[in-house]
Short mmCIF file of C-alpha atoms and ligand atoms in Angstrom, two decimals:
data_model
loop_
_atom_site.label_atom_id
_atom_site.label_comp_id
_atom_site.label_asym_id
_atom_site.label_seq_id
_atom_site.Cartn_x
_atom_site.Cartn_y
_atom_site.Cartn_z
CA MET A 1 67.52 -56.42 22.93
CA GLN A 2 66.47 -59.33 25.16
CA PHE A 3 62.91 -60.02 26.30
CA GLU A 4 62.16 -62.56 29.05
CA VAL A 5 58.45 -63.34 28.65
CA PHE A 6 56.46 -65.08 31.42
CA THR A 7 53.13 -66.45 30.18
CA LEU A 8 50.73 -69.40 30.48
CA PHE A 9 50.61 -69.64 26.65
CA PRO A 10 54.18 -69.45 25.23
CA GLU A 11 52.94 -71.04 21.98
CA ILE A 12 51.13 -67.81 21.12
CA PHE A 13 54.42 -65.97 20.39
CA PRO A 14 56.44 -67.85 17.71
CA PRO A 15 53.89 -67.39 14.87
CA TYR A 16 54.20 -63.60 15.18
CA LEU A 17 57.88 -63.44 16.13
CA ASN A 18 59.07 -65.71 13.30
CA GLU A 19 57.93 -63.54 10.42
CA SER A 20 59.30 -60.48 8.60
CA ILE A 21 61.20 -57.78 10.50
CA LEU A 22 61.11 -59.50 13.91
CA LYS A 23 62.39 -62.76 12.39
CA ARG A 24 65.27 -60.93 10.67
CA ALA A 25 66.07 -59.07 13.90
CA GLN A 26 66.45 -62.42 15.73
CA SER A 27 68.62 -63.89 12.95
CA ALA A 28 70.80 -60.77 13.13
CA ASN A 29 71.03 -61.15 16.95
CA LEU A 30 69.41 -57.74 17.40
CA LEU A 31 66.50 -59.38 19.21
CA GLN A 32 66.22 -62.36 21.56
CA VAL A 33 62.90 -63.48 23.03
CA ASN A 34 62.93 -66.17 25.72
CA LEU A 35 59.53 -67.66 26.57
CA TYR A 36 58.79 -69.18 30.00
CA ASN A 37 55.61 -71.07 30.94
CA ILE A 38 54.64 -69.93 34.43
CA ARG A 39 52.91 -73.29 34.95
CA ASP A 40 56.36 -74.95 34.95
CA TRP A 41 56.90 -73.29 38.36
CA ALA A 42 53.64 -74.54 39.87
CA THR A 43 54.48 -76.84 42.78
CA ASP A 44 51.26 -78.83 43.43
CA LYS A 45 50.53 -82.09 41.67
CA HIS A 46 47.93 -80.39 39.45
CA ASN A 47 50.34 -77.59 38.44
CA THR A 48 47.77 -75.05 39.63
CA VAL A 49 48.48 -71.45 38.65
CA ASP A 50 45.15 -69.84 39.50
CA ALA A 51 42.57 -69.85 42.32
CA GLU A 52 39.28 -68.27 43.40
CA PRO A 53 39.49 -64.67 44.58
CA TYR A 54 39.31 -64.08 48.32
CA GLY A 55 36.17 -62.16 49.05
CA GLY A 56 34.28 -64.02 46.34
CA GLY A 57 33.17 -62.62 43.00
CA GLY A 58 33.49 -64.33 39.60
CA GLY A 59 36.58 -65.37 37.74
CA MET A 60 39.95 -66.67 38.89
CA VAL A 61 43.17 -64.92 39.96
CA MET A 62 46.74 -65.96 39.14
CA LYS A 63 48.53 -67.26 42.25
CA PRO A 64 51.70 -65.37 43.34
CA GLY A 65 53.92 -68.45 43.96
CA PRO A 66 54.52 -69.72 40.42
CA ILE A 67 55.05 -66.15 39.12
CA PHE A 68 57.56 -65.21 41.86
CA SER A 69 59.44 -68.53 41.46
CA ALA A 70 59.64 -68.23 37.67
CA VAL A 71 60.78 -64.61 37.57
CA GLU A 72 63.23 -64.91 40.48
CA GLU A 73 64.82 -68.05 38.97
CA VAL A 74 65.22 -66.50 35.52
CA ILE A 75 65.80 -62.83 36.34
CA GLY A 76 67.22 -63.20 39.81
CA ASN A 77 66.28 -61.17 42.90
CA PRO A 78 67.12 -58.28 43.07
CA SER A 79 66.35 -58.06 39.36
CA ASN A 80 68.84 -56.54 36.92
CA CYS A 81 66.14 -55.39 34.51
CA PRO A 82 62.64 -53.84 34.44
CA ILE A 83 59.91 -56.36 35.35
CA ILE A 84 56.81 -55.14 33.53
CA LEU A 85 53.28 -56.39 34.21
CA LEU A 86 50.92 -55.88 31.25
CA THR A 87 47.63 -54.66 32.72
CA PRO A 88 44.79 -52.23 31.93
CA GLN A 89 45.79 -50.51 35.22
CA GLY A 90 49.27 -49.68 33.88
CA ARG A 91 50.63 -46.45 32.41
CA GLN A 92 49.61 -45.95 28.78
CA LEU A 93 51.98 -47.33 26.16
CA THR A 94 53.04 -44.45 23.84
CA GLN A 95 55.92 -44.00 21.40
CA GLU A 96 57.61 -41.97 24.14
CA VAL A 97 57.38 -44.96 26.53
CA VAL A 98 58.59 -47.27 23.74
CA LYS A 99 61.64 -45.04 23.23
CA GLU A 100 62.29 -45.11 27.01
CA LEU A 101 62.02 -48.93 27.14
CA SER A 102 64.37 -49.25 24.17
CA GLN A 103 67.20 -47.89 26.37
CA ASN A 104 67.22 -51.21 28.27
CA GLN A 105 69.33 -54.21 27.20
CA LYS A 106 66.89 -56.67 28.83
CA ILE A 107 63.21 -56.45 29.81
CA ALA A 108 61.01 -59.00 31.62
CA LEU A 109 57.31 -59.09 30.64
CA ILE A 110 54.62 -60.77 32.77
CA CYS A 111 51.43 -61.70 30.90
CA GLY A 112 48.35 -61.95 33.08
CA ARG A 113 45.32 -64.16 32.42
CA TYR A 114 41.91 -64.63 34.07
CA GLU A 115 40.94 -61.63 36.21
CA GLY A 116 44.59 -60.76 36.69
CA VAL A 117 47.44 -61.51 39.09
CA ASP A 118 47.51 -61.58 42.93
CA GLU A 119 48.18 -58.03 44.18
CA ARG A 120 51.39 -59.14 45.96
CA VAL A 121 52.97 -59.65 42.53
CA ARG A 122 52.40 -55.94 41.90
CA GLN A 123 53.53 -54.91 45.39
CA HIS A 124 56.69 -57.01 45.70
CA LEU A 125 57.91 -58.21 42.28
CA VAL A 126 56.84 -55.92 39.44
CA THR A 127 58.85 -52.72 38.76
CA ASP A 128 56.49 -51.22 36.15
CA GLU A 129 52.92 -51.68 34.82
CA ILE A 130 51.97 -50.86 31.22
CA SER A 131 48.61 -50.82 29.42
CA ILE A 132 48.16 -50.80 25.65
CA GLY A 133 44.74 -49.21 25.95
CA ASP A 134 41.53 -48.78 27.91
CA PHE A 135 39.97 -52.07 26.88
CA VAL A 136 40.06 -55.55 28.43
CA LEU A 137 41.76 -58.49 26.69
CA THR A 138 41.73 -62.16 27.64
CA GLY A 139 45.46 -62.05 28.32
CA GLY A 140 48.62 -59.94 28.44
CA GLU A 141 50.25 -61.77 25.53
CA LEU A 142 49.11 -59.36 22.80
CA PRO A 143 50.27 -56.33 24.83
CA ALA A 144 53.62 -58.09 25.35
CA LEU A 145 53.93 -58.65 21.59
CA ALA A 146 53.05 -55.00 20.97
CA ILE A 147 55.92 -53.90 23.24
CA ILE A 148 58.39 -56.37 21.70
CA ASP A 149 57.42 -55.18 18.19
CA ALA A 150 57.46 -51.43 18.93
CA VAL A 151 60.75 -51.55 20.88
CA THR A 152 62.55 -53.84 18.41
CA ARG A 153 61.85 -51.62 15.42
CA LEU A 154 63.75 -48.81 17.21
CA MET A 155 66.87 -50.98 17.46
CA PRO A 156 69.59 -49.69 15.09
CA GLY A 157 69.86 -52.05 12.13
CA VAL A 158 66.35 -53.51 12.45
CA LEU A 159 64.50 -51.27 10.00
CA GLY A 160 66.00 -51.22 6.48
CA ASP A 161 66.06 -47.43 6.39
CA PRO A 162 67.52 -46.16 9.71
CA THR A 163 65.65 -42.83 9.38
CA ALA A 164 62.30 -44.61 9.03
CA ALA A 165 61.75 -44.76 12.79
CA GLU A 166 62.69 -41.10 13.28
CA ASP A 167 60.07 -39.70 10.96
CA ASP A 168 57.43 -42.00 12.37
CA SER A 169 54.31 -40.00 13.08
CA HIS A 170 54.15 -40.52 16.81
CA ALA A 171 57.95 -40.23 17.00
CA MET A 172 57.55 -36.58 15.95
CA GLY A 173 54.46 -36.20 18.11
CA LEU A 174 52.27 -35.74 15.01
CA LEU A 175 50.01 -38.11 13.09
CA GLU A 176 51.54 -39.42 9.86
CA TYR A 177 51.16 -37.49 6.58
CA PRO A 178 49.36 -39.26 3.69
CA HIS A 179 51.40 -41.81 1.73
CA PHE A 180 50.96 -42.44 -2.01
CA THR A 181 52.65 -44.94 -4.34
CA ARG A 182 52.23 -46.36 -7.86
CA PRO A 183 50.07 -46.13 -9.96
CA PRO A 184 49.77 -42.33 -10.21
CA GLU A 185 46.18 -42.81 -11.47
CA PHE A 186 44.07 -45.44 -9.69
CA ARG A 187 40.52 -45.64 -10.99
CA GLU A 188 39.73 -41.94 -11.27
CA TRP A 189 41.90 -41.04 -8.26
CA SER A 190 45.21 -39.26 -8.87
CA ILE A 191 48.02 -38.33 -6.49
CA PRO A 192 49.00 -34.80 -5.33
CA GLU A 193 51.21 -33.30 -8.09
CA ILE A 194 53.64 -31.90 -5.51
CA LEU A 195 54.82 -35.45 -4.77
CA ARG A 196 56.01 -35.86 -8.37
CA SER A 197 57.66 -32.42 -8.52
CA GLY A 198 61.05 -33.69 -7.31
CA ASN A 199 61.21 -30.52 -5.19
CA HIS A 200 62.13 -32.18 -1.87
CA GLY A 201 61.89 -28.92 0.05
CA LYS A 202 58.33 -28.35 -1.12
CA ILE A 203 57.48 -32.04 -0.54
CA ALA A 204 58.79 -31.89 3.04
CA ARG A 205 56.72 -28.76 3.68
CA TRP A 206 53.61 -30.37 2.18
CA ARG A 207 54.11 -33.45 4.35
CA ARG A 208 54.60 -31.34 7.47
CA GLU A 209 51.38 -29.40 6.76
CA GLN A 210 49.46 -32.62 6.05
CA ALA A 211 50.71 -34.11 9.34
CA LEU A 212 49.71 -30.90 11.19
CA LYS A 213 46.29 -30.86 9.48
CA ARG A 214 45.55 -34.51 10.28
CA THR A 215 46.68 -34.07 13.86
CA PHE A 216 44.62 -30.87 14.21
CA GLU A 217 41.53 -32.66 12.88
CA ARG A 218 41.90 -36.00 14.69
CA ARG A 219 44.09 -35.50 17.80
CA PRO A 220 44.31 -31.77 18.58
CA GLU A 221 45.49 -32.54 22.15
CA MET A 222 48.77 -33.83 20.68
CA LEU A 223 49.55 -30.34 19.32
CA GLU A 224 49.63 -28.82 22.81
CA LYS A 225 52.73 -30.87 23.67
CA LEU A 226 54.68 -29.69 20.59
CA ASN A 227 56.85 -26.61 20.12
CA LEU A 228 55.61 -25.49 16.75
CA SER A 229 57.42 -23.10 14.40
CA LYS A 230 55.88 -19.76 13.40
CA GLU A 231 55.26 -21.32 9.98
CA ASP A 232 53.41 -24.25 11.60
CA LYS A 233 51.33 -21.90 13.75
CA LYS A 234 50.48 -19.72 10.71
CA PHE A 235 49.40 -22.85 8.82
CA LEU A 236 47.29 -24.14 11.73
CA ASP A 237 45.63 -20.73 12.07
CA SER A 238 44.66 -21.00 8.42
CA LEU A 239 42.79 -24.22 9.26
CA SER A 240 40.50 -22.73 11.91
C1 4FV B 1 45.74 -55.41 29.05
C2 4FV B 1 45.62 -54.16 28.43
C3 4FV B 1 44.63 -56.34 29.34
C4 4FV B 1 43.23 -57.99 31.78
C5 4FV B 1 42.88 -59.24 32.47
C6 4FV B 1 44.53 -59.71 30.82
C7 4FV B 1 43.92 -58.39 30.51
C8 4FV B 1 43.65 -60.34 31.84
N1 4FV B 1 47.03 -55.61 29.35
N2 4FV B 1 46.87 -53.63 28.34
N3 4FV B 1 44.52 -53.56 27.96
N4 4FV B 1 44.95 -57.42 30.12
O1 4FV B 1 43.49 -56.13 28.93
O2 4FV B 1 47.70 -54.50 28.91
O3 4FV B 1 44.46 -60.90 32.82
#
C-alpha cells in the first residue's frame, strides 16, 4: 500500500509512522509513505502557500498553485489513484470506507491548513473528500495518519493474527465485546467465569451477546444496518 502525502508539515509523520505495527509494515514493504512539502512547489521568492480570502473574513486560505503543481508532478494528470482531501466537509470515515480504500494500491492525501484550501482544488483536482469527525482540527495531518493507520492494518500480513481485523468491532458492524486478561482477580474484581470454561462455543455466544448489548446501549442506530439472527433478535428483545 502506497500513500503519497501532501502537507506543509511533513515532519509530523515520521514519529508516528516509525513505531510498532506501521514501522514493521514499512520494513516488510507492505506500506510505503512518501511525504511531500507543498511549500516546495511555491513559485514566489517567499515560497508563499497561503493568502487572504477573497471577500474578506478572518484566517488564510491555501493557494491552489502549489497544491496543483505538487500533486500533478508526483501523481500525474490524469491521476492514476484517488486524490483525497481531508476536510470536515468530507464523507465520514468509517470502517466500511477504510475497507473500500484498502482496495487501492496507491492513495494521495492532501492535508489542509489554515481555513482550508482554495475551492478550485476541490473542483478540479480532488477525487474524494473525507472527514474523521464533526470537529475542527488545525490541520489535515492527523486525519491523514488515521487513514494510513486504519487502512494499513487491513493489509494481509500487517497484523500478527490475520483474523484480528475481521472480528474487529466495527468490521462486524457491532461495538467490541469486553476483553479480559491476567490476573483473573484484580483487586476485588474477577473475570466472567465463562471465559475460563474452555467452551469456545459458549465463549463465542457470550461475546456476541456482549457486543449486541453494548451496541444496543451505546449505538442502537448501528443495529438497524445489520441482518441479525433469530437468536440475536431474541437476545436483544430480552434487553428491552
Ligand atoms: C478535518 C476533519 C479538519 C479544517 C481546517 C484543517 C481542518 C484545517 N479534516 N476531518 N475533522 N481539518 O478538521 O478531516 O485546514
